[in-house]
Short mmCIF file of C-alpha atoms and ligand atoms in Angstrom, two decimals:
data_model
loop_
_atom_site.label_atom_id
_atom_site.label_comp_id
_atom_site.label_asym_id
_atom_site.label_seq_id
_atom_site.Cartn_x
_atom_site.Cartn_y
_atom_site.Cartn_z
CA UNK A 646 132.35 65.69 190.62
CA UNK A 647 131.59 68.05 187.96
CA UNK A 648 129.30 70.10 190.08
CA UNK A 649 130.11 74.29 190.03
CA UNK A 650 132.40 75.72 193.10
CA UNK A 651 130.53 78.45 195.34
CA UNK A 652 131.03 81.97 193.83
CA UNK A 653 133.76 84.13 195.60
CA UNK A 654 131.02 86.73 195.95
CA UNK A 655 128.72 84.40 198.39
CA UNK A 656 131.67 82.96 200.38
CA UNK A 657 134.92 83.34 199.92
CA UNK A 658 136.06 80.77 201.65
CA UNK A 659 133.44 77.96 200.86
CA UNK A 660 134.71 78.78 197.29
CA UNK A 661 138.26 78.32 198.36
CA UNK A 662 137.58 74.84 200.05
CA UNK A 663 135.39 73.97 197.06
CA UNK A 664 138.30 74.91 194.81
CA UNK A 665 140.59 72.39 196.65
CA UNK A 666 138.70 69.65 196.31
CA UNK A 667 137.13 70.03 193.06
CA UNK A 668 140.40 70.33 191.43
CA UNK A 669 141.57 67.33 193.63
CA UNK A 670 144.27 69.18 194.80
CA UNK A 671 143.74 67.93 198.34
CA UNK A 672 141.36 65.78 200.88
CA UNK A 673 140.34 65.88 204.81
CA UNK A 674 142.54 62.97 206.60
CA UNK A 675 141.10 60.60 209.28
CA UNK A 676 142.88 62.80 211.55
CA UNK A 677 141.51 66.16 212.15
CA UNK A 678 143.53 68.86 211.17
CA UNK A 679 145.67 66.73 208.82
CA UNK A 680 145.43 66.32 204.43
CA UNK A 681 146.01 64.23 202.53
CA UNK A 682 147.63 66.09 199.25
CA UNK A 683 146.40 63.81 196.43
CA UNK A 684 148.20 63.49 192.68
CA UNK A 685 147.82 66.43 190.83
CA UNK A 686 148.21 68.51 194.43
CA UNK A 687 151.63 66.71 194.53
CA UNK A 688 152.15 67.48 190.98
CA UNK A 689 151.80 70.76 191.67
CA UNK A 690 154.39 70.82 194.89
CA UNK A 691 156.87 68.79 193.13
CA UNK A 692 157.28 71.28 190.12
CA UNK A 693 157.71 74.04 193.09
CA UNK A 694 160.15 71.97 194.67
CA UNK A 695 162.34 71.57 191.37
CA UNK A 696 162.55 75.00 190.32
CA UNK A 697 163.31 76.31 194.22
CA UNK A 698 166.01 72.86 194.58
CA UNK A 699 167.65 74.30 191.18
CA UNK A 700 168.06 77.70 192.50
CA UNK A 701 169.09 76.44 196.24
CA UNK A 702 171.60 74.48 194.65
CA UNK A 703 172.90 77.33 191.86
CA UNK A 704 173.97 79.75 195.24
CA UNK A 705 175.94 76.73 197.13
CA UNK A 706 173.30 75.10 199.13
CA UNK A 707 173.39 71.11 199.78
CA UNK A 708 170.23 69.27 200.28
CA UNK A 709 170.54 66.88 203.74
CA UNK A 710 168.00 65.13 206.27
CA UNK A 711 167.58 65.40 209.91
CA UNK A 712 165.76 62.92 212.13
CA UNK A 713 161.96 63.96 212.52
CA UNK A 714 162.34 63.27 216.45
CA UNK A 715 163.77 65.94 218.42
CA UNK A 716 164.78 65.26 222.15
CA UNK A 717 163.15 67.72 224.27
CA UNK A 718 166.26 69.19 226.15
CA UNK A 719 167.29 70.88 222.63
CA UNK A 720 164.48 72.83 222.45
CA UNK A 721 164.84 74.25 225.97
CA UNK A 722 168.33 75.90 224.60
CA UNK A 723 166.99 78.62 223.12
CA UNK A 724 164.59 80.52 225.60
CA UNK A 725 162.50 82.59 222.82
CA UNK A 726 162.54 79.78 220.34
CA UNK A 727 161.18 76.93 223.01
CA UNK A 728 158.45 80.04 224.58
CA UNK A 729 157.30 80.69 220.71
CA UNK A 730 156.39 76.74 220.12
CA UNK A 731 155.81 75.66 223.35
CA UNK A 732 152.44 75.67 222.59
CA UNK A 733 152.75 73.83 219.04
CA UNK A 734 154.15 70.73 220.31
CA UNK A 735 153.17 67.71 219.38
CA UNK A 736 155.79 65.18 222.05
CA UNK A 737 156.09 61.68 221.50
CA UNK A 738 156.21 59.86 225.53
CA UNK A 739 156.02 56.30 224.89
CA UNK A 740 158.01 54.41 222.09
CA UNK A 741 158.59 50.20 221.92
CA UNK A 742 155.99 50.24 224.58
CA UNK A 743 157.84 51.78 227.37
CA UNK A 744 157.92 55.90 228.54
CA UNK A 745 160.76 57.64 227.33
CA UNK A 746 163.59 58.76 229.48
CA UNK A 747 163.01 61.92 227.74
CA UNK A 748 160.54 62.92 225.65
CA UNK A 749 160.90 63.80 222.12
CA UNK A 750 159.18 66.62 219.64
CA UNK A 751 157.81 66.08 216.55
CA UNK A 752 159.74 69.01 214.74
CA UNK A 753 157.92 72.28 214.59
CA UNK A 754 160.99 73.46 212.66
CA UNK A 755 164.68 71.87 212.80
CA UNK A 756 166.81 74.94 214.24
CA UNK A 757 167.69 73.14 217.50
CA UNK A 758 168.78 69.40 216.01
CA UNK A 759 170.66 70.75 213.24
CA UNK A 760 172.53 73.19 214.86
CA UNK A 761 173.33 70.82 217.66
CA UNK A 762 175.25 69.06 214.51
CA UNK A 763 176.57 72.06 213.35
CA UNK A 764 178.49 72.50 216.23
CA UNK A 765 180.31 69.26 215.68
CA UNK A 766 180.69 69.79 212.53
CA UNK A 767 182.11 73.30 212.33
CA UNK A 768 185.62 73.50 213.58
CA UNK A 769 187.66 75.90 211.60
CA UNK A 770 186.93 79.30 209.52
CA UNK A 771 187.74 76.45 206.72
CA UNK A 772 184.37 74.92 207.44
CA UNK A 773 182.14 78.09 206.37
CA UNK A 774 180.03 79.00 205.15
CA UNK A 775 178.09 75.71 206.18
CA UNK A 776 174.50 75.93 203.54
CA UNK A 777 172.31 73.20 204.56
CA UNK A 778 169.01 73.13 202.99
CA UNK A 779 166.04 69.78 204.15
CA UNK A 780 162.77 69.00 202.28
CA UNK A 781 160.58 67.62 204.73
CA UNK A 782 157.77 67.77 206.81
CA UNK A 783 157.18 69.60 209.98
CA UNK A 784 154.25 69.32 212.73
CA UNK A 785 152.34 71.98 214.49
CA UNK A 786 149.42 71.58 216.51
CA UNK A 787 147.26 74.05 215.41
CA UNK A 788 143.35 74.64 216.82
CA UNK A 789 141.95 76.20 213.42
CA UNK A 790 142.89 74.57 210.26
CA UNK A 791 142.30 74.88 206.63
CA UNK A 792 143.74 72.87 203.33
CA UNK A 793 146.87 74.09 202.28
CA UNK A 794 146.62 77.07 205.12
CA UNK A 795 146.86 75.67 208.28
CA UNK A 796 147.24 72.03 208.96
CA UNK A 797 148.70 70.11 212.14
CA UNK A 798 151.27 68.71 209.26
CA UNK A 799 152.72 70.53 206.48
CA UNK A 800 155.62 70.02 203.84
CA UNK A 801 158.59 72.21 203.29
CA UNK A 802 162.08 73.38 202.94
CA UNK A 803 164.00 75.19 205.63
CA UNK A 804 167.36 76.12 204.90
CA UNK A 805 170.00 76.52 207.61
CA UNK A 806 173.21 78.44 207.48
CA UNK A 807 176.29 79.31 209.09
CA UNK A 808 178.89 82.37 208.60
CA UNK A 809 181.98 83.25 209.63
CA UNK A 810 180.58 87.66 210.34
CA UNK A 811 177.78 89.22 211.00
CA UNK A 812 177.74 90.78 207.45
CA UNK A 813 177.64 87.55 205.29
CA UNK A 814 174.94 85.91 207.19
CA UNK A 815 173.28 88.89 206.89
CA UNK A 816 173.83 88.77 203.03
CA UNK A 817 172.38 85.34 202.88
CA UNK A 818 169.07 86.24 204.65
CA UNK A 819 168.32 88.95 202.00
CA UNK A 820 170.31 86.75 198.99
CA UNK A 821 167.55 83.69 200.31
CA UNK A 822 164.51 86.74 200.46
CA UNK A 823 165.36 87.64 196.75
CA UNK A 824 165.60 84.18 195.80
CA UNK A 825 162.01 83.48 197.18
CA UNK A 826 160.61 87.03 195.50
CA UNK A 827 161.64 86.06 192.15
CA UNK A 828 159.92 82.81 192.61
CA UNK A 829 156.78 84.10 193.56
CA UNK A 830 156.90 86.07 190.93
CA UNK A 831 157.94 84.57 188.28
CA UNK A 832 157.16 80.99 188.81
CA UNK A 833 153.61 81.45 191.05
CA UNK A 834 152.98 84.84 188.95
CA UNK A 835 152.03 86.24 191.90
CA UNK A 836 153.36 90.06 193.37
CA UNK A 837 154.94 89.93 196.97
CA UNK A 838 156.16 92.99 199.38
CA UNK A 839 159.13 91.81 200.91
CA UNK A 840 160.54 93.44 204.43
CA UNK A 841 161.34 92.94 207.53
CA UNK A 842 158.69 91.80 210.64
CA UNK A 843 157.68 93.70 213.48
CA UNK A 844 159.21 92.48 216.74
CA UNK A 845 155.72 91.02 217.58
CA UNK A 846 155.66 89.05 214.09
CA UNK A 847 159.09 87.96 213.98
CA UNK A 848 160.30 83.90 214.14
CA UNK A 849 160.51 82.68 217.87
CA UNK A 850 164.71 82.87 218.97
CA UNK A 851 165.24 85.32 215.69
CA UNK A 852 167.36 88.56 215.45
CA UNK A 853 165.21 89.32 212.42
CA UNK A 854 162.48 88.04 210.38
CA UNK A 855 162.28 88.99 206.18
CA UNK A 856 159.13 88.02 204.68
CA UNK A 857 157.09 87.98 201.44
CA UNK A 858 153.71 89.11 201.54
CA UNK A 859 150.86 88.46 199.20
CA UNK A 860 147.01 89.93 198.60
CA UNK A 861 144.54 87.31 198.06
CA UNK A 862 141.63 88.21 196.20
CA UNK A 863 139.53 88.59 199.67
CA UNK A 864 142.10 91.09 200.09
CA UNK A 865 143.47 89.91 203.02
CA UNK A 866 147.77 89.27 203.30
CA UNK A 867 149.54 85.81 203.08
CA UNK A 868 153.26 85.30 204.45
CA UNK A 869 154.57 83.30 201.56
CA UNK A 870 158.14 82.70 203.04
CA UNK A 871 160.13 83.44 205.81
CA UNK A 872 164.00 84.04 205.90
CA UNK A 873 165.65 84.81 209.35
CA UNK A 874 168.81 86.25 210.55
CA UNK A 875 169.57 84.56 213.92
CA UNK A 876 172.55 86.19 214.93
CA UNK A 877 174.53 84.31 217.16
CA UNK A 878 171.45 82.97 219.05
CA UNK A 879 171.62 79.41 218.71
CA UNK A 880 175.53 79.57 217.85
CA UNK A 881 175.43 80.69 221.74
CA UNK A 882 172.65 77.69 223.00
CA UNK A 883 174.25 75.40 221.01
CA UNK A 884 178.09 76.07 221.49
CA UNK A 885 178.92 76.24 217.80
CA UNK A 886 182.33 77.92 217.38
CA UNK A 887 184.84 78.34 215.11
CA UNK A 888 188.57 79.12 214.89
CA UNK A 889 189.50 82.34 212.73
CA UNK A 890 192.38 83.31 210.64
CA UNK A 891 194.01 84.49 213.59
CA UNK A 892 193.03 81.46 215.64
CA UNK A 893 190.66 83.24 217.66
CA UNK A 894 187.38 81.12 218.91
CA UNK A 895 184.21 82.79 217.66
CA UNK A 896 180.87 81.89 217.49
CA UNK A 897 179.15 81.52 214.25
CA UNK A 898 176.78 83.86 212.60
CA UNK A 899 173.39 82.43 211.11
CA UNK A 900 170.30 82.61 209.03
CA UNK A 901 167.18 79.79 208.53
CA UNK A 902 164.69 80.46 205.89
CA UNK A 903 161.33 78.32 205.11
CA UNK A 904 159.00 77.80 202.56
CA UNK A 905 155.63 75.40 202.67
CA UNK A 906 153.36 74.36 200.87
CA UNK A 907 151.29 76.87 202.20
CA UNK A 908 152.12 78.61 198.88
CA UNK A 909 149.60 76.34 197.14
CA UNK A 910 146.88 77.89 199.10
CA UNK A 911 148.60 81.39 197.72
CA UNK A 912 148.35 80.53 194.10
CA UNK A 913 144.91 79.57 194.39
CA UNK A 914 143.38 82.30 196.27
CA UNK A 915 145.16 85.04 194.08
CA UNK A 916 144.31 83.53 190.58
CA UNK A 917 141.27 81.59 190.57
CA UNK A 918 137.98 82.31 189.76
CA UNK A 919 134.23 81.30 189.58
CA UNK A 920 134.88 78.44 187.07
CA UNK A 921 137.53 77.00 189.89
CA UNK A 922 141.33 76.79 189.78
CA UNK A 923 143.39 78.62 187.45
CA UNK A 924 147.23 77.63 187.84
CA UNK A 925 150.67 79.85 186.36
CA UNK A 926 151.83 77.99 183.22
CA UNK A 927 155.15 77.52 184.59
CA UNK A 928 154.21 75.28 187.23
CA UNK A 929 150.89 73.65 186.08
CA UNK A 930 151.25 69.94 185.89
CA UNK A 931 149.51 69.66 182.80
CA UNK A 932 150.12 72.88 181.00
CA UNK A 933 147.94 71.72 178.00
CA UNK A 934 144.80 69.68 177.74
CA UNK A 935 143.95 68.04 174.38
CA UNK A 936 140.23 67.38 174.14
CA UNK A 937 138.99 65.25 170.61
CA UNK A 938 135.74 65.89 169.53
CA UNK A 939 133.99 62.92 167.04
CA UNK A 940 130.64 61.87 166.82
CA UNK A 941 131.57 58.70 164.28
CA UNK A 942 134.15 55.85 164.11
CA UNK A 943 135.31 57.25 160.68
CA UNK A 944 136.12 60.68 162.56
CA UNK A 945 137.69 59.29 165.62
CA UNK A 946 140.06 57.68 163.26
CA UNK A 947 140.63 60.69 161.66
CA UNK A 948 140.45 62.65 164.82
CA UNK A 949 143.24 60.54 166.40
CA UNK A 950 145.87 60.33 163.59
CA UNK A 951 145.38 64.07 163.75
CA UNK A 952 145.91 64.14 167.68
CA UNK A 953 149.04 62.02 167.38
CA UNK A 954 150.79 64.75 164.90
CA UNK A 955 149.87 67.06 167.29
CA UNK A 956 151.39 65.34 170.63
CA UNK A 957 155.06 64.48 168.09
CA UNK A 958 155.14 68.56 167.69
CA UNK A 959 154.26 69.45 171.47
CA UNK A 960 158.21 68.06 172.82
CA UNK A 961 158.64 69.80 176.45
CA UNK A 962 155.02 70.68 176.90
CA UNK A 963 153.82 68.63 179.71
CA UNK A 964 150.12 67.85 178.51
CA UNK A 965 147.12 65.51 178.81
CA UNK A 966 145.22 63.88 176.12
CA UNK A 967 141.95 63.15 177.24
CA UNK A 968 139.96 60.71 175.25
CA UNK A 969 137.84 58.71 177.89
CA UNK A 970 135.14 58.12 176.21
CA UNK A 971 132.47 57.87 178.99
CA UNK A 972 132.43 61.45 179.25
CA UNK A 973 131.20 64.58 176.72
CA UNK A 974 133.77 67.01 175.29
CA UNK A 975 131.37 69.32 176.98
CA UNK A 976 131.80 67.76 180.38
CA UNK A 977 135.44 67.73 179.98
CA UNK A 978 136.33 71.20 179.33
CA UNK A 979 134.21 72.22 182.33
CA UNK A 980 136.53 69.44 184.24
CA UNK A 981 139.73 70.81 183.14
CA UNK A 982 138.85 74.03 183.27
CA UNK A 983 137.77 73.58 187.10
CA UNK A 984 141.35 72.33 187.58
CA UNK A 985 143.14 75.77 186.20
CA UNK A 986 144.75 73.43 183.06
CA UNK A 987 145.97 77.06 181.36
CA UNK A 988 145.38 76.06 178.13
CA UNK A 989 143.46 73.66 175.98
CA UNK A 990 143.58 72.66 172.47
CA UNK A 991 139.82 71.13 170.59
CA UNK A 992 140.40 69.27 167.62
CA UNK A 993 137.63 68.06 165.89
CA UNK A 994 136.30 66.51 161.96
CA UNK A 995 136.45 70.15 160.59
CA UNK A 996 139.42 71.25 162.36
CA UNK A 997 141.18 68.19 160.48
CA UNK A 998 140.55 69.07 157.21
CA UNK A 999 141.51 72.56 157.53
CA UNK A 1000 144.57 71.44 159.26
CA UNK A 1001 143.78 73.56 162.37
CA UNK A 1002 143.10 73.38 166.04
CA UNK A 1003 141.06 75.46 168.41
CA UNK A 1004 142.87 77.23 171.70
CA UNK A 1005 141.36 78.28 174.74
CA UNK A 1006 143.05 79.97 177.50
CA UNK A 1007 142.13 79.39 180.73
CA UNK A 1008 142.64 82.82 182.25
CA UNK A 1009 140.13 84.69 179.75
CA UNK A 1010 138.51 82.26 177.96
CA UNK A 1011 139.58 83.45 174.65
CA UNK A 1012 139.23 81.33 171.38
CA UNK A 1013 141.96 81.09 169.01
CA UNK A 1014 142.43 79.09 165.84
CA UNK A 1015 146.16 77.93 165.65
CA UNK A 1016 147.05 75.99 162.13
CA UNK A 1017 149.22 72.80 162.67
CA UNK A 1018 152.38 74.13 161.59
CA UNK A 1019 154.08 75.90 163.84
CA UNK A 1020 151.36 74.54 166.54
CA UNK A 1021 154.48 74.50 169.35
CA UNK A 1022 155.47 78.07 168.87
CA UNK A 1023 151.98 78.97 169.32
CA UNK A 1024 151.43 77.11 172.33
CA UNK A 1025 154.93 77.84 174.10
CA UNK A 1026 153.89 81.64 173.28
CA UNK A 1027 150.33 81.38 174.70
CA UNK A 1028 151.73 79.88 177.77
CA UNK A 1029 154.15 82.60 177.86
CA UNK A 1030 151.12 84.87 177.76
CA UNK A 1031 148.83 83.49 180.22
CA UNK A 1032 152.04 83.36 182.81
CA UNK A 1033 152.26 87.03 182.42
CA UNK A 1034 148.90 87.72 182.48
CA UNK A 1035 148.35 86.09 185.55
CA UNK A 1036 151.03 87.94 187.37
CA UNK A 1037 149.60 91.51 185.45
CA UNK A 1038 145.99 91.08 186.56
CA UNK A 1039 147.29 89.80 190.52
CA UNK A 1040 149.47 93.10 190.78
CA UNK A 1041 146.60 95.04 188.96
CA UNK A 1042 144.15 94.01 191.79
CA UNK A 1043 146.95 94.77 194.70
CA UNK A 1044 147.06 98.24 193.28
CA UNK A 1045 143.59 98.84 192.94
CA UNK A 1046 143.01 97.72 196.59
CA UNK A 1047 146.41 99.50 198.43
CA UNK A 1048 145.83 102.73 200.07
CA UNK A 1049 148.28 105.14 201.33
CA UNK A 1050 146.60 106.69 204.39
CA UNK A 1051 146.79 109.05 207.19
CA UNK A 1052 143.78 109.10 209.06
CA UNK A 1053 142.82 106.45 211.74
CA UNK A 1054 139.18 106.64 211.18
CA UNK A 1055 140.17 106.12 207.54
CA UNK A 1056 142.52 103.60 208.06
CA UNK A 1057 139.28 101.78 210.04
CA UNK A 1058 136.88 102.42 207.20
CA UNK A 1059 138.98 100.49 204.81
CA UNK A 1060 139.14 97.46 207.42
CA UNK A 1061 135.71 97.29 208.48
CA UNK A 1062 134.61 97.73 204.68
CA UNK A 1063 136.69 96.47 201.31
CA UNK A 1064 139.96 95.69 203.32
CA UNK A 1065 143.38 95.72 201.49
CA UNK A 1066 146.48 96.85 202.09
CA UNK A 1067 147.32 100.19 204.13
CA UNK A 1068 150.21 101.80 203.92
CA UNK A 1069 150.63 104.13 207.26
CA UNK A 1070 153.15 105.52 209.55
CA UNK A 1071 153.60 103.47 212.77
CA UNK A 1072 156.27 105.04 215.52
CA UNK A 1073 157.47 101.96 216.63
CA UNK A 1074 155.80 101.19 219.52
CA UNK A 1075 154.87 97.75 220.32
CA UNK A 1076 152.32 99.14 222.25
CA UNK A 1077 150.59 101.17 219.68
CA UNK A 1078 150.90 97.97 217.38
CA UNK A 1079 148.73 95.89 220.06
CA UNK A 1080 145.93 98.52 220.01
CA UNK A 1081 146.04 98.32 216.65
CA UNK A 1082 145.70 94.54 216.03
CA UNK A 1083 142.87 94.68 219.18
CA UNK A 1084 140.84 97.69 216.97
CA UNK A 1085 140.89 96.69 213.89
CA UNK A 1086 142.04 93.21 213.55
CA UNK A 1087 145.25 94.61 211.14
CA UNK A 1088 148.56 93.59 211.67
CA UNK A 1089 151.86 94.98 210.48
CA UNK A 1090 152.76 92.64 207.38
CA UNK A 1091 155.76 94.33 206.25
CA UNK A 1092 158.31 97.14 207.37
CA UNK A 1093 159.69 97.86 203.21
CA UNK A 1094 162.99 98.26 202.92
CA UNK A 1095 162.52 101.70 200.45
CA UNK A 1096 163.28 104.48 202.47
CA UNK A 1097 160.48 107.11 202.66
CA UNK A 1098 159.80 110.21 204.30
CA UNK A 1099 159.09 110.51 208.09
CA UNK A 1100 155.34 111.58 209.24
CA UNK A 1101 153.01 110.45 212.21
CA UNK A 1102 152.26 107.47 213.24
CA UNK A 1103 148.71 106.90 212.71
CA UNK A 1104 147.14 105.88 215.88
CA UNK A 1105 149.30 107.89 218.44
CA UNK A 1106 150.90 111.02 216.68
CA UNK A 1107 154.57 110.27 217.49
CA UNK A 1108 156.91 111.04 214.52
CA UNK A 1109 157.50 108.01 212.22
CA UNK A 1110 160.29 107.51 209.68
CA UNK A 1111 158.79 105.41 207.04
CA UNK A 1112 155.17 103.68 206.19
CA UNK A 1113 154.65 100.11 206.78
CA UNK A 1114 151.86 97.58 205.74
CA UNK A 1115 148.93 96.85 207.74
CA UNK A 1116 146.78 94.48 206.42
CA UNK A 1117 144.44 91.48 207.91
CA UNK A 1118 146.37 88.29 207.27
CA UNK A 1119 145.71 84.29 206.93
ZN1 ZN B 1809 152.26 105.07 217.72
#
């Protein structure tokens, strides 16, 4: 298992594949297209999904579950949604041995069955806002896949919501967008551009789409979450009114908002290296890796009374002590270090009798000596320092390869060669936005919310009122 991943220089994406399975983050199912997310993958996704349920359920959202089955009729209610999956759809004909009356979806996303509930649910202005959020999974029958990326079956959270105006649904979408930002930033360590989406890019029956978008370290973009204001799209298909104050009958205003576990695929690509994975302390399943070193039974015995002193002090640090004995301390670190562990902690005969340990960071390899007391401050500060490092050298790299430009053959230079992210004026025109995507394989990422100066757009000359990202995208 121990054998090195491909370098990121030779192929990027061999190296990311190697990456996934080397750390045992994830396998190829039976079924093409499918994976199978094993242990320390799940790890991984379960301390995302803690920190993003905390902070779902800190601004008034209530975790519920909707059937996986959708019948196809309620997918046909909203004309852009059903055109924008159509050709998604996994459908389910035969059940119990007989065909279906009607056929039912596998759930691309769960817009149409829960607001069909909604709508008997919501009778009065009393009743909202209505913040629903599911952890599930979803299907999508995709041609190309890759682990983590793209798969015919992923896991996530989409939140649904319902609002008495315009205005406070519109609040949510951004509250959920800022939400997701400080995640990614904090939590992943990893620098997003939020905005809106083209009309091109935006979710299938949406008024608008917000995004976060990421550079991996091939410089190409990754959508890290979505958050949608819907309007009164599927309050409309779906009939879901409300009485107001002044016992009027209105329709409901509404957001969704989704995030998958896509954003493993993110954390990889922006923080590993040659070596293999290298994960943000905060969310690292094993945040600390203790590796004895003893060539005798007299130092193992020392060794391990030492170790135990050490695990007693390291309360609240989730770590790993690894004393199999079949395997070299040699063979180990490379192990760990191949699975992004941020930090590890040698303790051998000498360190003992100093009272000492050795620490090694995963993100530069730098040696340490900590002494015993005060070991947990040390580590808790270390962590502290890799999480911030991370996040430093990510939004380093995203600077370094970001380019304000003005010049079409420029902005095709950049593409063909280093890629990255371009920031150019764009008039507006889907059209121009086509030719773009045809030329040069960019597409708009991100239309920021800072407002900037107007110029010209930078394939057709029209005036423009503020620069968007292009980039190539997973
Ligand atoms: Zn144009």
């Amino acid at each position: 298992m121990s054998m090195k991943v491909t370098p990121r220089e030779e192929d990027y994406s061999r190296w990311y594949t190697d990456v996934v399975l080397k750390a045992e983050l994830a396998d190829y199912a039976p079924v093409r297209g499918c994976m199978i997310i094993r242990p320390y993958g799940y790890a991984l996704w379960e301390n995302i999904q803690e920190t993003l349920d905390a902070k779902f359920r800190a601004t008034g959202h209530k975790n519920a579950y909707f059937p996986l089955f959708i019948p196809e009729s309620f997918l046909a209610k909203e004309e852009e949604h059903v055109e924008g999956f159509a050709p998604q759809l996994a459908v389910v004909t035969h059940g119990g041995g007989k065909k279906l009356e009607e056929p039912l979806i596998v759930r691309p996303t769960s817009e149409t069955i829960i607001n069909a509930m909604f709508a008997k649910w919501i009778r009065s202005w009393r009743d909202l806002p209505l913040l629903i959020n599911q952890w599930c999974n979803v299907v999508r029958w995709e041609l190309r896949t890759r682990l983590f990326l793209r798969t015919l079956e992923f896991l996530w959270q989409e939140g649904h919501t319902a609002h008495a105006t315009a205005e406070e649904a519109e609040e949510e979408a951004r509250r959920i967008l800022e939400l997701y930002r400080e995640f990614a930033e904090k939590e992943m360590a990893i620098p997003v551009i939020v905005g809106r989406k083209s009309e091109s890019e935006k979710f299938a029956g949406a008024v608008h789409t917000y995004a976060l978008e990421a550079m991996m370290q091939d410089r190409k973009a990754l959508q890290a979450g979505t958050s949608h204001f819907l309007g009164q799209n599927f309050a409309k298909a779906f009939e879901i009114t409300y009485q107001t104050r002044g016992n009027r009958l209105e329709y409901v205003w509404q957001t969704s908002w989704g995030l998958s576990t896509r954003v493993i695929g993110a954390i990889i690509m922006v923080h590993g290296d040659d070596q293999g994975l290298i994960l943000p302390p905060r969310l690292a399943p094993i945040q600390v890796v203790i590796v004895p070193i003893w060539r005798s039974d007299k130092q193992e015995a020392e060794v391990r009374k030492a170790v135990e002193g050490v695990k007693d002090g390291l309360g609240g640090v989730r770590y790993e002590f690894d004393d199999r004995e079949t395997y070299t301390p040699g063979w180990k670190f490379n192990e760990w270090e191949q699975k992004g562990v941020p930090l590890r902690i040698e303790i051998g005969p000498r360190d003992v009798g100093k009272r000492q340990v050795v620490l090694v960071r995963r993100d530069t390899g730098e040696k340490s000596i900590a002494p015993l007391e005060g070991l947990k401050g040390r580590i808790e500060a270390s962590l502290e320092e890799v999480q911030k490092n991370l996040y430093r050298r990510a939004l380093a790299f995203r600077e370094e390869n970001s380019y304000q430009v003005d010049d079409y053959e420029e902005f095709r230079r950049i593409l063909e060669g280093p890629g990255g992210f371009l920031w150019a004026h764009w008039c507006g025109s889907a059209e121009c936005e086509a030719k773009i995507k045809e030329e040069t394989k960019a597409t708009i990422r991100a239309i920021p919310f800072q407002e900037e100066e107007g110029g010209r757009c930078i394939r057709c000359g029209e005036t423009s009122i503020q620069r968007v990202v292009f980039a190539k995208a997973y």
